[in-house]
């Protein structure tokens, strides 16, 4: 497995995995979750079950810097991040020209989510804990050609 990180130092806050050499035609899923275990599990599930590359980032500010460089096909976003809510991060990402329209899957164990606001923005929601098949089915549904 080759580690690749565009303009981001590889450390415990960000981790990229690819089964192939870097290729701009490859689709990338950006995972933004401050929980290391969740980030690793999601990355492994995606790598094992799809052809997507993955980038896991634990901090919202790093995700804001990296996302425009990565041009992700999909963003998996935790709702409760240490420095801002996932919904606020989504709004900031949407202000970036090349991030508009990128599908977002928000994952959260938080039970009192602002579902009306999430639906209004077109954000898909998956409650933690979730089954692997449920997660993979939603990924397949959100894939962009």
mmCIF file of C-alpha atoms in Angstrom:
data_model
loop_
_atom_site.group_PDB
_atom_site.id
_atom_site.type_symbol
_atom_site.label_atom_id
_atom_site.label_comp_id
_atom_site.label_asym_id
_atom_site.label_seq_id
_atom_site.Cartn_x
_atom_site.Cartn_y
_atom_site.Cartn_z
ATOM 1 C CA UNK A 1 0.000 0.000 0.000
ATOM 2 C CA UNK A 2 1.316 3.413 -0.904
ATOM 3 C CA UNK A 3 0.828 6.448 1.323
ATOM 4 C CA UNK A 4 0.167 9.693 -0.532
ATOM 5 C CA UNK A 5 -0.651 13.071 0.881
ATOM 6 C CA UNK A 6 -0.907 16.219 -1.272
ATOM 7 C CA UNK A 7 0.629 19.134 0.616
ATOM 8 C CA UNK A 8 -0.276 17.603 3.987
ATOM 9 C CA UNK A 9 2.186 16.043 6.349
ATOM 10 C CA UNK A 10 1.256 12.466 7.165
ATOM 11 C CA UNK A 11 0.609 12.087 10.861
ATOM 12 C CA UNK A 12 -2.084 10.779 13.169
ATOM 13 C CA UNK A 13 -4.475 13.510 11.986
ATOM 14 C CA UNK A 14 -4.520 12.529 8.316
ATOM 15 C CA UNK A 15 -3.933 9.305 6.458
ATOM 16 C CA UNK A 16 -4.235 8.401 2.780
ATOM 17 C CA UNK A 17 -4.461 4.916 1.336
ATOM 18 C CA UNK A 18 -4.432 3.832 -2.276
ATOM 19 C CA UNK A 19 -4.134 0.394 -3.829
ATOM 20 C CA UNK A 20 -2.655 1.953 -6.979
ATOM 21 C CA UNK A 21 -0.165 4.640 -7.892
ATOM 22 C CA UNK A 22 -1.492 8.192 -7.636
ATOM 23 C CA UNK A 23 -3.805 8.802 -10.572
ATOM 24 C CA UNK A 24 -5.940 11.909 -10.849
ATOM 25 C CA UNK A 25 -8.680 9.848 -12.499
ATOM 26 C CA UNK A 26 -9.100 7.786 -9.335
ATOM 27 C CA UNK A 27 -12.085 8.662 -7.199
ATOM 28 C CA UNK A 28 -11.362 9.726 -3.650
ATOM 29 C CA UNK A 29 -13.541 9.676 -0.563
ATOM 30 C CA UNK A 30 -12.617 12.236 2.068
ATOM 31 C CA UNK A 31 -13.370 11.033 5.601
ATOM 32 C CA UNK A 32 -13.503 13.743 8.282
ATOM 33 C CA UNK A 33 -13.835 12.215 11.748
ATOM 34 C CA UNK A 34 -11.875 13.003 14.897
ATOM 35 C CA UNK A 35 -12.229 9.430 16.196
ATOM 36 C CA UNK A 36 -9.130 7.519 15.089
ATOM 37 C CA UNK A 37 -10.825 4.118 15.349
ATOM 38 C CA UNK A 38 -13.814 5.221 13.260
ATOM 39 C CA UNK A 39 -11.525 6.776 10.649
ATOM 40 C CA UNK A 40 -9.463 3.600 10.363
ATOM 41 C CA UNK A 41 -12.518 1.313 10.199
ATOM 42 C CA UNK A 42 -14.230 3.432 7.521
ATOM 43 C CA UNK A 43 -11.027 3.591 5.510
ATOM 44 C CA UNK A 44 -10.539 -0.152 5.680
ATOM 45 C CA UNK A 45 -14.160 -0.926 4.741
ATOM 46 C CA UNK A 46 -13.972 1.399 1.739
ATOM 47 C CA UNK A 47 -10.619 0.026 0.575
ATOM 48 C CA UNK A 48 -11.785 -3.588 0.945
ATOM 49 C CA UNK A 49 -15.172 -3.151 -0.710
ATOM 50 C CA UNK A 50 -14.774 -0.387 -3.331
ATOM 51 C CA UNK A 51 -12.286 0.980 -5.847
ATOM 52 C CA UNK A 52 -12.160 4.377 -4.120
ATOM 53 C CA UNK A 53 -9.024 5.917 -2.662
ATOM 54 C CA UNK A 54 -9.513 7.298 0.819
ATOM 55 C CA UNK A 55 -8.163 10.162 2.840
ATOM 56 C CA UNK A 56 -8.973 10.307 6.534
ATOM 57 C CA UNK A 57 -8.519 13.666 8.269
ATOM 58 C CA UNK A 58 -9.300 14.216 11.947
ATOM 59 C CA UNK A 59 -9.442 18.026 12.006
ATOM 60 C CA UNK A 60 -11.921 20.348 10.302
ATOM 61 C CA UNK A 61 -9.297 22.984 9.464
ATOM 62 C CA UNK A 62 -7.075 20.411 7.775
ATOM 63 C CA UNK A 63 -10.071 19.124 5.817
ATOM 64 C CA UNK A 64 -10.807 22.667 4.599
ATOM 65 C CA UNK A 65 -7.221 22.969 3.361
ATOM 66 C CA UNK A 66 -7.050 19.510 1.770
ATOM 67 C CA UNK A 67 -10.469 19.146 0.154
ATOM 68 C CA UNK A 68 -9.926 21.605 -2.727
ATOM 69 C CA UNK A 69 -6.634 19.868 -3.580
ATOM 70 C CA UNK A 70 -8.163 16.393 -3.486
ATOM 71 C CA UNK A 71 -11.335 17.030 -5.481
ATOM 72 C CA UNK A 72 -13.127 14.246 -3.579
ATOM 73 C CA UNK A 73 -16.006 12.379 -5.195
ATOM 74 C CA UNK A 74 -17.676 11.991 -1.802
ATOM 75 C CA UNK A 75 -17.194 13.371 1.707
ATOM 76 C CA UNK A 76 -17.976 11.360 4.834
ATOM 77 C CA UNK A 77 -18.345 13.833 7.647
ATOM 78 C CA UNK A 78 -18.760 13.397 11.392
ATOM 79 C CA UNK A 79 -21.278 15.760 12.968
ATOM 80 C CA UNK A 80 -19.473 16.418 16.256
ATOM 81 C CA UNK A 81 -15.943 17.609 15.471
ATOM 82 C CA UNK A 82 -13.770 19.294 18.133
ATOM 83 C CA UNK A 83 -13.488 22.747 16.524
ATOM 84 C CA UNK A 84 -16.796 22.995 14.636
ATOM 85 C CA UNK A 85 -19.930 21.070 13.818
ATOM 86 C CA UNK A 86 -19.923 18.958 10.689
ATOM 87 C CA UNK A 87 -22.776 21.076 9.346
ATOM 88 C CA UNK A 88 -20.623 24.212 9.681
ATOM 89 C CA UNK A 89 -17.737 22.459 7.937
ATOM 90 C CA UNK A 90 -20.102 21.441 5.140
ATOM 91 C CA UNK A 91 -21.208 25.067 4.707
ATOM 92 C CA UNK A 92 -17.583 26.258 4.535
ATOM 93 C CA UNK A 93 -16.720 23.566 1.995
ATOM 94 C CA UNK A 94 -19.697 24.549 -0.156
ATOM 95 C CA UNK A 95 -18.324 28.089 -0.424
ATOM 96 C CA UNK A 96 -15.280 26.692 -2.262
ATOM 97 C CA UNK A 97 -15.852 26.640 -6.021
ATOM 98 C CA UNK A 98 -14.658 23.111 -6.756
ATOM 99 C CA UNK A 99 -16.465 21.630 -3.725
ATOM 100 C CA UNK A 100 -19.997 22.655 -4.668
ATOM 101 C CA UNK A 101 -22.190 19.657 -5.354
ATOM 102 C CA UNK A 102 -19.862 17.036 -3.864
ATOM 103 C CA UNK A 103 -22.145 14.505 -2.145
ATOM 104 C CA UNK A 104 -21.871 14.373 1.648
ATOM 105 C CA UNK A 105 -22.681 11.534 4.020
ATOM 106 C CA UNK A 106 -22.906 12.747 7.599
ATOM 107 C CA UNK A 107 -22.350 10.096 10.267
ATOM 108 C CA UNK A 108 -23.137 10.629 13.910
ATOM 109 C CA UNK A 109 -23.988 8.944 17.141
ATOM 110 C CA UNK A 110 -25.640 12.185 18.224
ATOM 111 C CA UNK A 111 -29.405 11.625 18.385
ATOM 112 C CA UNK A 112 -30.623 15.215 18.246
ATOM 113 C CA UNK A 113 -29.436 16.160 14.761
ATOM 114 C CA UNK A 114 -30.956 19.128 12.890
ATOM 115 C CA UNK A 115 -32.587 16.876 10.288
ATOM 116 C CA UNK A 116 -34.510 19.703 8.588
ATOM 117 C CA UNK A 117 -31.265 21.644 8.004
ATOM 118 C CA UNK A 118 -29.475 18.516 6.793
ATOM 119 C CA UNK A 119 -32.280 17.652 4.349
ATOM 120 C CA UNK A 120 -32.419 21.243 3.088
ATOM 121 C CA UNK A 121 -28.717 20.990 2.188
ATOM 122 C CA UNK A 122 -29.084 17.559 0.584
ATOM 123 C CA UNK A 123 -26.869 15.885 3.174
ATOM 124 C CA UNK A 124 -27.404 12.157 3.651
ATOM 125 C CA UNK A 125 -27.326 10.918 7.265
ATOM 126 C CA UNK A 126 -26.233 7.614 8.752
ATOM 127 C CA UNK A 127 -26.650 7.124 12.510
ATOM 128 C CA UNK A 128 -23.867 5.407 14.485
ATOM 129 C CA UNK A 129 -23.681 2.567 15.160
ATOM 130 C CA UNK A 130 -24.481 1.251 11.696
ATOM 131 C CA UNK A 131 -24.109 -2.048 9.884
ATOM 132 C CA UNK A 132 -21.367 -2.401 7.287
ATOM 133 C CA UNK A 133 -23.903 -3.379 4.596
ATOM 134 C CA UNK A 134 -25.990 -0.292 5.335
ATOM 135 C CA UNK A 135 -22.886 1.891 4.991
ATOM 136 C CA UNK A 136 -21.751 0.223 1.751
ATOM 137 C CA UNK A 137 -25.258 0.430 0.236
ATOM 138 C CA UNK A 138 -25.343 4.161 0.935
ATOM 139 C CA UNK A 139 -21.864 4.587 -0.567
ATOM 140 C CA UNK A 140 -23.025 2.815 -3.725
ATOM 141 C CA UNK A 141 -26.095 5.044 -3.883
ATOM 142 C CA UNK A 142 -23.982 8.218 -3.546
ATOM 143 C CA UNK A 143 -21.298 7.285 -6.077
ATOM 144 C CA UNK A 144 -20.808 9.893 -8.745
ATOM 145 C CA UNK A 145 -19.971 8.715 -12.291
#
